[in-house]
Short mmCIF file of C-alpha atoms and ligand atoms in Angstrom, two decimals:
data_model
loop_
_atom_site.label_atom_id
_atom_site.label_comp_id
_atom_site.label_asym_id
_atom_site.label_seq_id
_atom_site.Cartn_x
_atom_site.Cartn_y
_atom_site.Cartn_z
CA MET C 239 -34.46 36.90 5.22
CA LYS C 240 -33.49 35.72 1.44
CA THR C 241 -31.17 33.45 1.66
CA LEU C 242 -27.49 34.32 0.36
CA SER C 243 -27.98 33.02 -3.12
CA GLU C 244 -31.31 34.44 -3.59
CA LEU C 245 -29.53 37.60 -2.97
CA ALA C 246 -26.80 37.37 -4.90
CA GLY C 247 -29.18 36.63 -8.02
CA GLU C 248 -31.08 39.61 -7.45
CA LEU C 249 -27.52 41.48 -7.08
CA ASN C 250 -26.76 40.03 -10.75
CA ALA C 251 -29.87 40.96 -12.28
CA GLY C 252 -29.64 44.52 -10.76
CA THR C 253 -33.14 44.38 -9.10
CA THR C 254 -30.89 45.81 -5.87
CA SER C 255 -27.66 46.97 -5.05
CA ALA C 256 -25.49 46.19 -2.50
CA VAL C 257 -26.00 49.56 -0.93
CA ALA C 258 -30.08 49.35 -0.84
CA LEU C 259 -29.34 45.52 0.69
CA ALA C 260 -26.88 47.54 3.26
CA GLU C 261 -29.31 49.69 4.27
CA ALA C 262 -32.29 47.59 4.53
CA THR C 263 -29.72 45.55 6.94
CA LEU C 264 -29.23 48.57 9.06
CA ALA C 265 -32.74 49.52 9.41
CA GLU C 266 -33.66 46.14 10.45
CA ILE C 267 -30.89 46.05 13.05
CA GLU C 268 -31.60 49.60 14.46
CA ALA C 269 -35.46 48.61 14.92
CA ARG C 270 -34.91 44.88 16.19
CA ASP C 271 -31.39 44.39 17.81
CA GLU C 272 -31.79 46.62 21.21
CA SER C 273 -33.53 43.29 22.12
CA ILE C 274 -31.75 40.07 20.24
CA HIS C 275 -28.24 41.76 21.32
CA ALA C 276 -26.58 39.79 18.24
CA PHE C 277 -24.09 42.90 17.77
CA LEU C 278 -21.42 44.50 19.92
CA GLU C 279 -20.87 46.81 17.17
CA VAL C 280 -22.28 48.02 13.49
CA TYR C 281 -19.47 49.19 12.04
CA ASP C 282 -19.75 52.95 10.42
CA ASP C 283 -18.25 52.26 6.88
CA VAL C 284 -21.43 49.99 6.05
CA LEU C 285 -22.65 52.11 3.17
CA ALA C 286 -19.19 52.79 2.15
CA GLN C 287 -18.25 49.22 1.46
CA ALA C 288 -21.71 48.45 0.20
CA ALA C 289 -20.83 51.26 -2.81
CA HIS C 290 -17.29 49.44 -2.77
CA ALA C 291 -19.26 46.19 -3.78
CA ASP C 292 -21.66 48.08 -6.14
CA ASN C 293 -18.57 49.49 -8.29
CA MET C 294 -16.73 45.75 -7.96
CA ARG C 295 -19.94 44.51 -10.00
CA ALA C 296 -20.47 47.65 -12.20
CA ASP C 297 -16.58 46.68 -12.95
CA GLY C 298 -17.41 43.35 -14.01
CA LYS C 299 -15.52 42.27 -11.03
CA ALA C 300 -18.35 40.98 -8.95
CA THR C 301 -18.19 37.38 -6.94
CA PRO C 302 -20.76 35.69 -5.67
CA LEU C 303 -20.13 37.44 -2.28
CA THR C 304 -20.12 40.77 -4.16
CA GLY C 305 -22.74 42.68 -1.89
CA ILE C 306 -23.62 40.40 0.36
CA PRO C 307 -24.32 41.86 4.24
CA ILE C 308 -21.87 39.68 6.54
CA VAL C 309 -21.44 39.13 10.12
CA LEU C 310 -18.00 38.23 11.97
CA LYS C 311 -17.71 36.67 15.64
CA ASP C 312 -16.14 39.01 17.77
CA ASN C 313 -12.95 37.11 17.80
CA MET C 314 -11.49 37.80 13.59
CA LEU C 315 -9.82 40.45 13.05
CA LEU C 316 -10.81 43.15 11.00
CA SER C 317 -8.06 45.87 10.27
CA GLY C 318 -8.78 49.30 11.96
CA LYS C 319 -11.78 47.83 13.96
CA ARG C 320 -12.19 47.21 17.30
CA VAL C 321 -12.18 43.17 18.35
CA GLY C 322 -12.65 41.93 21.89
CA ALA C 323 -13.29 38.48 22.27
CA ALA C 324 -16.50 39.61 24.36
CA SER C 325 -13.94 40.49 26.78
CA LYS C 326 -12.96 43.52 28.83
CA ILE C 327 -9.61 42.53 28.67
CA LEU C 328 -9.07 43.54 25.02
CA GLU C 329 -11.69 46.80 25.50
CA GLY C 330 -10.69 49.60 23.22
CA TYR C 331 -8.19 47.15 21.16
CA VAL C 332 -8.46 47.79 17.42
CA ALA C 333 -6.94 44.97 15.15
CA PRO C 334 -3.88 45.68 13.38
CA TYR C 335 -4.75 43.72 10.23
CA THR C 336 -7.38 41.30 8.55
CA ALA C 337 -7.81 37.51 9.21
CA THR C 338 -6.96 35.67 6.46
CA ALA C 339 -10.39 34.15 6.04
CA VAL C 340 -11.89 37.46 6.37
CA GLN C 341 -9.51 39.25 4.22
CA LYS C 342 -10.65 36.20 1.47
CA LEU C 343 -14.65 37.48 2.16
CA GLN C 344 -13.39 41.00 1.98
CA ASP C 345 -11.52 40.33 -1.68
CA ALA C 346 -14.63 38.66 -2.78
CA GLY C 347 -16.73 42.24 -2.19
CA ALA C 348 -18.77 40.61 1.05
CA VAL C 349 -19.95 43.73 3.08
CA PHE C 350 -19.21 43.73 6.69
CA ILE C 351 -21.91 44.73 8.95
CA GLY C 352 -20.55 44.19 12.58
CA ARG C 353 -19.36 42.17 15.26
CA ALA C 354 -21.14 39.76 16.88
CA ASN C 355 -21.50 39.01 20.27
CA CYS C 356 -20.14 35.47 21.78
CA ASP C 357 -18.99 34.07 24.98
CA GLU C 358 -15.88 35.43 26.40
CA PHE C 359 -12.72 34.08 24.30
CA ALA C 360 -15.29 31.67 23.18
CA MET C 361 -15.93 29.98 26.54
CA GLY C 362 -19.36 28.88 26.69
CA SER C 363 -22.45 27.35 25.12
CA SER C 364 -24.90 30.04 25.54
CA THR C 365 -23.42 33.86 24.94
CA GLU C 366 -23.95 34.04 28.74
CA ASN C 367 -20.13 34.92 29.52
CA SER C 368 -20.00 37.30 27.15
CA ALA C 369 -18.73 40.17 29.53
CA TYR C 370 -21.37 42.75 27.26
CA GLY C 371 -24.58 40.71 28.17
CA PRO C 372 -26.02 37.90 26.61
CA THR C 373 -27.58 37.23 23.24
CA LYS C 374 -31.68 36.28 22.60
CA ASN C 375 -32.46 33.89 20.80
CA PRO C 376 -34.81 35.31 18.07
CA HIS C 377 -37.26 32.18 18.00
CA ASP C 378 -38.16 32.66 21.77
CA GLU C 379 -36.38 35.95 23.40
CA THR C 380 -36.23 34.00 27.08
CA ARG C 381 -33.91 31.31 25.60
CA VAL C 382 -30.11 31.52 24.83
CA PRO C 383 -29.07 31.31 21.16
CA GLY C 384 -26.11 28.78 21.90
CA GLY C 385 -22.77 29.67 21.94
CA SER C 386 -19.99 30.63 21.62
CA SER C 387 -20.80 31.84 18.63
CA GLY C 388 -24.49 32.84 19.78
CA GLY C 389 -24.58 36.79 18.00
CA SER C 390 -23.29 35.46 14.71
CA ALA C 391 -26.05 32.75 14.57
CA ALA C 392 -28.61 34.99 15.99
CA ALA C 393 -27.87 36.86 13.43
CA VAL C 394 -28.81 34.78 10.83
CA ALA C 395 -31.65 33.38 12.57
CA ALA C 396 -32.96 36.77 12.95
CA GLY C 397 -33.09 37.53 9.05
CA PHE C 398 -30.72 40.33 10.00
CA VAL C 399 -27.97 38.54 7.38
CA PRO C 400 -27.79 35.96 5.04
CA ALA C 401 -24.37 34.38 6.65
CA ALA C 402 -22.25 34.96 9.06
CA LEU C 403 -18.53 33.67 10.68
CA GLY C 404 -18.50 31.59 13.60
CA SER C 405 -15.36 30.02 15.19
CA ASP C 406 -15.74 26.18 16.59
CA THR C 407 -13.45 24.65 19.15
CA GLY C 408 -15.76 22.42 20.75
CA GLY C 409 -19.32 22.94 18.86
CA SER C 410 -19.34 26.87 19.04
CA ILE C 411 -20.61 27.03 15.24
CA ARG C 412 -22.86 23.91 15.36
CA GLN C 413 -24.19 24.11 19.02
CA PRO C 414 -25.88 27.85 18.52
CA ALA C 415 -26.67 26.45 14.41
CA SER C 416 -28.56 24.23 16.00
CA PHE C 417 -30.15 26.20 18.64
CA CYS C 418 -31.22 29.24 16.16
CA GLY C 419 -32.65 27.11 13.46
CA VAL C 420 -29.82 27.89 10.87
CA VAL C 421 -27.07 25.65 8.81
CA GLY C 422 -23.45 25.77 10.83
CA LEU C 423 -20.59 24.18 9.65
CA LYS C 424 -17.08 23.28 11.51
CA PRO C 425 -14.06 22.61 8.99
CA THR C 426 -12.01 20.49 9.06
CA TYR C 427 -9.01 21.28 11.22
CA GLY C 428 -6.74 23.02 9.08
CA SER C 429 -8.74 23.46 5.83
CA VAL C 430 -9.46 27.13 7.37
CA SER C 431 -6.90 29.22 7.95
CA ARG C 432 -6.90 30.25 11.60
CA ASN C 433 -4.36 33.57 11.27
CA GLY C 434 -6.39 36.57 12.85
CA LEU C 435 -8.40 34.59 14.96
CA ILE C 436 -8.24 35.21 18.52
CA ALA C 437 -6.79 31.49 20.11
CA MET C 438 -9.07 29.87 22.41
CA GLY C 439 -7.43 26.12 21.76
CA SER C 440 -5.05 26.13 18.58
CA SER C 441 -5.37 22.28 18.00
CA LEU C 442 -9.00 22.34 18.27
CA ASP C 443 -10.30 26.10 16.95
CA VAL C 444 -11.27 26.18 13.16
CA ILE C 445 -13.27 29.34 11.42
CA GLY C 446 -16.87 28.15 9.63
CA PRO C 447 -19.60 29.75 8.32
CA PHE C 448 -23.51 29.85 9.44
CA ALA C 449 -26.30 30.55 6.69
CA GLN C 450 -29.84 29.44 6.03
CA THR C 451 -29.01 26.77 3.60
CA VAL C 452 -26.45 24.17 3.35
CA ASP C 453 -25.97 25.67 -0.22
CA ASP C 454 -24.74 28.92 1.05
CA ALA C 455 -22.37 27.60 3.47
CA ARG C 456 -20.84 25.28 0.93
CA THR C 457 -20.42 28.56 -1.14
CA LEU C 458 -18.54 30.62 1.81
CA PHE C 459 -16.46 27.86 2.62
CA GLU C 460 -15.05 27.65 -0.62
CA VAL C 461 -14.22 31.24 -0.45
CA ILE C 462 -12.55 30.97 3.27
CA LYS C 463 -10.73 27.65 2.73
CA GLY C 464 -6.93 27.19 1.92
CA ASN C 465 -3.82 26.85 2.82
CA ASP C 466 -2.31 29.71 4.19
CA PRO C 467 1.70 30.75 4.90
CA MET C 468 0.51 32.39 7.92
CA ASP C 469 -0.48 29.56 9.78
CA SER C 470 1.24 26.06 9.34
CA THR C 471 -1.42 24.21 9.93
CA THR C 472 -2.99 24.64 7.36
CA LEU C 473 -4.23 22.28 5.19
CA PRO C 474 -1.85 21.53 1.38
CA ASP C 475 -4.17 22.94 -1.40
CA ASN C 476 -4.35 19.44 -2.78
CA ALA C 477 -5.89 18.07 0.17
CA TYR C 478 -8.83 18.40 -1.34
CA VAL C 479 -9.70 16.44 -4.19
CA SER C 480 -12.94 15.81 -6.52
CA HIS C 481 -15.33 12.74 -5.18
CA GLU C 482 -17.50 11.31 -7.47
CA ARG C 483 -21.15 11.72 -5.59
CA LYS C 484 -22.79 8.65 -4.74
CA GLN C 485 -26.20 8.17 -5.26
CA ASN C 486 -26.95 6.67 -1.39
CA LEU C 487 -24.78 7.05 1.74
CA VAL C 488 -24.58 4.95 4.77
CA VAL C 489 -25.23 7.13 7.97
CA GLY C 490 -23.82 5.58 10.90
CA VAL C 491 -25.25 6.18 14.31
CA PRO C 492 -23.52 5.37 17.37
CA ARG C 493 -26.29 4.26 19.47
CA ALA C 494 -24.70 3.91 22.77
CA PHE C 495 -23.00 7.42 22.43
CA VAL C 496 -26.82 8.99 21.79
CA SER C 497 -29.40 7.09 23.86
CA GLU C 498 -27.98 8.61 27.00
CA GLY C 499 -29.12 11.71 28.81
CA ILE C 500 -31.04 13.46 25.86
CA ASP C 501 -33.94 15.54 25.41
CA THR C 502 -37.33 13.34 24.48
CA ALA C 503 -37.75 16.15 21.89
CA VAL C 504 -34.61 15.99 20.44
CA ALA C 505 -34.91 11.99 20.44
CA GLN C 506 -38.01 11.80 18.60
CA ALA C 507 -36.99 14.79 16.12
CA PHE C 508 -33.50 12.38 15.34
CA GLU C 509 -35.55 9.61 14.93
CA LYS C 510 -37.66 10.84 12.51
CA THR C 511 -35.25 12.37 10.19
CA LEU C 512 -33.17 9.04 10.20
CA GLU C 513 -36.48 7.67 9.03
CA GLY C 514 -36.73 10.21 6.26
CA LEU C 515 -33.50 9.91 5.46
CA ALA C 516 -33.99 5.80 5.04
CA ARG C 517 -36.76 6.39 2.87
CA GLU C 518 -35.18 8.41 0.47
CA GLY C 519 -32.73 5.51 -0.06
CA HIS C 520 -29.86 5.76 2.42
CA GLU C 521 -28.42 3.45 4.84
CA ILE C 522 -28.83 3.79 8.27
CA VAL C 523 -26.38 1.49 10.37
CA ASP C 524 -25.71 1.39 14.06
CA ILE C 525 -21.74 1.86 14.80
CA ALA C 526 -20.23 1.86 18.37
CA LEU C 527 -17.36 4.49 18.70
CA PRO C 528 -16.01 2.99 21.96
CA TYR C 529 -13.90 5.91 23.40
CA ILE C 530 -16.09 8.57 22.20
CA LYS C 531 -17.66 8.49 25.81
CA HIS C 532 -14.13 10.07 27.24
CA ALA C 533 -14.59 12.77 24.27
CA LEU C 534 -15.36 15.63 26.77
CA ALA C 535 -13.10 14.87 29.65
CA VAL C 536 -10.26 15.15 27.09
CA TYR C 537 -11.24 18.11 25.46
CA TYR C 538 -12.20 19.76 29.28
CA VAL C 539 -7.98 19.01 29.80
CA ILE C 540 -6.90 19.87 26.51
CA MET C 541 -8.39 23.08 26.07
CA PRO C 542 -8.21 24.56 29.08
CA ALA C 543 -4.38 23.42 29.02
CA GLU C 544 -4.29 25.53 25.59
CA VAL C 545 -6.49 28.06 26.88
CA SER C 546 -3.88 28.77 29.54
CA THR C 547 -0.91 29.17 27.51
CA ASN C 548 -3.20 31.09 24.50
CA LEU C 549 -4.37 33.55 27.16
CA SER C 550 -0.96 34.08 29.02
CA ARG C 551 -0.15 37.20 26.41
CA PHE C 552 -2.94 39.33 27.81
CA ASP C 553 -1.09 41.15 30.75
CA GLY C 554 -1.62 44.55 30.46
CA VAL C 555 1.26 44.89 28.31
CA LYS C 556 0.97 44.19 25.08
CA TYR C 557 -3.14 44.88 24.48
CA GLY C 558 -6.24 46.21 25.27
CA LEU C 559 -7.08 46.91 29.23
CA GLN C 560 -4.11 48.51 31.21
CA VAL C 561 -4.58 48.42 35.09
CA ALA C 562 -1.38 50.18 36.97
CA GLY C 563 -0.25 47.89 40.04
CA ASP C 564 2.85 48.63 42.61
CA ASP C 565 5.32 46.81 40.40
CA LEU C 566 5.32 44.76 36.88
CA LEU C 567 3.67 41.70 38.77
CA GLY C 568 0.99 43.91 40.11
CA ASP C 569 0.59 45.22 36.98
CA TYR C 570 -0.20 41.88 35.32
CA VAL C 571 -2.26 40.34 38.46
CA ARG C 572 -4.19 43.70 38.42
CA THR C 573 -4.97 43.86 35.16
CA ARG C 574 -5.67 39.89 34.51
CA ARG C 575 -8.25 40.09 37.57
CA GLU C 576 -9.97 42.98 36.36
CA GLY C 577 -10.00 41.90 32.36
CA PHE C 578 -11.06 38.35 32.60
CA GLY C 579 -14.14 36.89 33.50
CA PRO C 580 -15.14 33.65 35.67
CA GLU C 581 -14.81 31.55 32.61
CA PRO C 582 -11.79 32.27 30.99
CA ARG C 583 -10.24 31.99 34.85
CA ARG C 584 -11.41 28.77 35.79
CA ARG C 585 -10.02 27.65 32.70
CA THR C 586 -6.73 29.33 33.02
CA LEU C 587 -6.14 27.78 36.36
CA LEU C 588 -7.69 24.47 35.44
CA GLY C 589 -5.13 24.59 32.29
CA THR C 590 -2.22 25.37 34.37
CA TYR C 591 -2.82 22.70 36.67
CA VAL C 592 -2.77 19.72 34.06
CA LEU C 593 0.13 21.41 32.90
CA SER C 594 2.09 21.90 35.69
CA ALA C 595 5.03 19.45 36.03
CA GLY C 596 3.90 16.99 38.92
CA TYR C 597 0.39 16.59 37.17
CA TYR C 598 1.49 16.63 33.43
CA ASP C 599 1.64 12.93 32.86
CA ALA C 600 -1.39 12.39 34.77
CA TYR C 601 -4.00 14.64 32.96
CA TYR C 602 -2.60 16.26 29.89
CA GLY C 603 -0.31 13.45 28.63
CA LYS C 604 -2.87 11.03 29.02
CA ALA C 605 -5.67 13.12 27.24
CA THR C 606 -3.32 13.08 24.27
CA GLN C 607 -3.45 9.06 24.48
CA VAL C 608 -7.17 9.15 24.40
CA ARG C 609 -7.16 11.76 21.65
CA GLU C 610 -5.59 9.28 19.61
CA MET C 611 -7.68 6.59 20.50
CA ILE C 612 -10.96 8.91 19.50
CA ARG C 613 -9.08 9.96 15.81
CA ASP C 614 -9.01 6.16 15.59
CA ASP C 615 -12.45 5.40 16.30
CA PHE C 616 -13.25 7.78 13.74
CA SER C 617 -11.28 6.79 11.59
CA ASN C 618 -12.22 2.77 11.54
CA ALA C 619 -15.62 4.11 11.32
CA PHE C 620 -15.30 5.81 8.40
CA LYS C 621 -13.96 2.61 6.91
CA ASN C 622 -17.37 1.39 7.28
CA VAL C 623 -20.13 4.56 6.93
CA ASP C 624 -19.69 7.67 4.42
CA VAL C 625 -21.25 10.00 7.36
CA ILE C 626 -21.67 9.71 10.84
CA ALA C 627 -25.31 11.20 12.63
CA THR C 628 -26.05 12.89 15.93
CA PRO C 629 -28.62 15.27 17.37
CA THR C 630 -26.24 18.32 17.58
CA ALA C 631 -27.38 19.01 21.11
CA PRO C 632 -28.78 17.07 23.93
CA THR C 633 -31.51 19.69 24.41
CA PRO C 634 -34.02 22.13 22.61
CA PRO C 635 -32.56 25.92 23.50
CA PHE C 636 -32.27 26.40 27.05
CA LYS C 637 -33.88 29.62 29.24
CA ILE C 638 -31.27 32.58 29.67
CA GLY C 639 -29.96 31.75 33.35
CA GLU C 640 -31.38 28.26 33.47
CA ILE C 641 -27.93 26.43 33.89
CA ALA C 642 -25.67 28.26 36.28
CA ASP C 643 -23.53 25.15 37.27
CA PRO C 644 -20.47 25.48 34.46
CA LEU C 645 -19.78 21.53 34.58
CA SER C 646 -24.07 21.51 33.18
CA MET C 647 -23.01 23.65 31.05
CA TYR C 648 -20.02 21.66 29.60
CA LEU C 649 -22.82 18.44 28.85
CA ALA C 650 -24.41 20.89 25.76
CA ASP C 651 -21.29 19.91 24.29
CA ILE C 652 -21.08 16.19 24.53
CA PHE C 653 -22.01 15.43 20.67
CA THR C 654 -20.30 18.24 19.52
CA VAL C 655 -16.42 18.39 21.00
CA PRO C 656 -15.28 14.52 19.52
CA ALA C 657 -15.00 16.53 15.99
CA ASN C 658 -12.66 18.96 17.20
CA ILE C 659 -11.08 16.11 19.27
CA ALA C 660 -10.67 14.34 15.81
CA GLY C 661 -9.98 17.35 13.56
CA ILE C 662 -12.92 16.02 11.25
CA PRO C 663 -15.67 18.49 9.61
CA GLY C 664 -19.13 18.14 11.21
CA ILE C 665 -22.22 20.38 10.00
CA SER C 666 -25.47 21.08 11.68
CA VAL C 667 -28.70 20.86 9.68
CA PRO C 668 -32.27 22.00 11.12
CA MET C 669 -34.44 19.19 11.75
CA PRO C 670 -37.99 19.06 10.42
CA SER C 671 -40.08 19.36 13.69
CA LYS C 672 -43.38 20.23 14.93
CA SER C 673 -41.57 21.76 17.91
CA ALA C 674 -41.66 25.54 18.30
CA LEU C 675 -37.92 25.25 19.30
CA PRO C 676 -35.02 24.71 16.74
CA MET C 677 -33.30 21.50 16.87
CA GLY C 678 -30.45 20.68 14.65
CA ILE C 679 -29.32 17.04 13.24
CA GLN C 680 -25.12 16.64 13.27
CA PHE C 681 -23.51 14.81 10.53
CA LEU C 682 -19.39 13.98 10.76
CA ALA C 683 -17.45 12.99 8.01
CA ALA C 684 -13.89 11.69 7.38
CA HIS C 685 -11.07 14.54 7.08
CA THR C 686 -11.69 17.01 4.00
CA ARG C 687 -15.12 15.28 3.14
CA GLU C 688 -17.53 18.20 3.73
CA ASP C 689 -18.52 17.49 0.49
CA LEU C 690 -20.18 14.65 2.26
CA LEU C 691 -21.99 16.59 4.82
CA PHE C 692 -23.09 18.94 2.12
CA HIS C 693 -24.64 16.01 0.34
CA ILE C 694 -26.53 14.81 3.35
CA GLY C 695 -27.44 18.69 4.85
CA GLU C 696 -29.36 18.78 1.64
CA GLU C 697 -30.58 15.64 2.13
CA VAL C 698 -32.27 16.65 5.60
CA GLU C 699 -33.15 19.76 3.91
CA ALA C 700 -35.55 18.44 1.46
CA LEU C 701 -37.31 16.47 3.81
CA LYS C 702 -39.11 19.49 5.08
N1 LIG L 77 -18.94 25.38 24.59
C1 LIG L 77 -17.89 24.60 24.29
C2 LIG L 77 -16.65 25.41 25.36
O1 LIG L 77 -17.03 26.21 26.06
C3 LIG L 77 -17.25 24.83 22.98
C4 LIG L 77 -16.66 26.38 22.43
C5 LIG L 77 -15.80 26.79 21.43
O2 LIG L 77 -16.02 26.20 20.44
N2 LIG L 77 -15.58 27.73 21.02
O3 LIG L 77 -15.20 25.71 25.61
#
């Protein structure tokens, strides 16, 4: 599959058209997605969208995204289209408006191919929690593509589309990017509007791109970011200023954090990648992040608390599935019991518990305090280093069905959740390695310093 920038070049040169690209994309999906299952739905108006993109170009209104096929995770609203967060409770729900980030892509002339599979309400690390069955990893169909944005990552890895959108609450863009051998960017919290994103953890969620190259991820990010009056947590537009590009970067490695419980293949590829960066002139230094070891615990208190609040709106009255009970309370209970799968239920229970009057201070209150300490850890570290490097995930992609215990599954997020706790940006880039299974390296930077992530990410790409 050609990269987004290659396709944009061909569209501009007139050697292909948006309609021709869309036809080829649909044919590939038809031929190969039955087994991969990256898609929950392929839209019925793809060719009409493509014709519109070709018209935009003919009118001289083309942007770098005009005519580019893109896939949306099934938790982003596109007006008039079904959207369901891969949950039965949203069965039949049609989006009444378009998410801001999606609208920006639409205005730029992108062609939306369909809805990508994901874990139910973005809860999971393997896409096995989808109510519609798992997506398979295109590199090895016995393995998971990661999650929760597994369908988006797989659609890019399978070569169906050059780019996709995902959302990242605790790693759901970076970890599937790592498992599928593609680039995934979790932007700074508040840089991309959450308006029209089905909420999971509102203080953690952010929309971001998947692509085959760092450059393509940057192109998408530049289009989707920006202040939005519909999301009061978006940053003002002047939050991003341009920075002079340094020749060599200082890369901090939290040694104590990355040396425990990681797979040897991942550890070796990580060290090799760092050696490669050092050869190119970047300085690799060990750093300490004293509170980061508590990040997963903090995440699994704060996130379920927010989940329990956000999912309370799915009551059989306002959205999607409605199952009648004997009375109003019965309607609620039956709808939620039949509509939610095990993971949203588990997290709603946990979240309700940590927010309950008797336990609020012991759990939620405390987690909020430790969250501040983790934020401070990062602020201190970024006084001395430009970026922080860790493996994206502790293991290569695991087998479908291999991890049955939810607590073990939560460990897949150990390296990714700290960025969401602190609101800082992170990127996963495939590591050069001889292993047949993809593995990513993650870089983190200070708030709004995506430029440093793109810089170091391109250095890793150049190591190949
Ligand atoms: N895998 C993590 C979880 O299950 C992250 C999910 C996400 O980022 N949406 O919560």
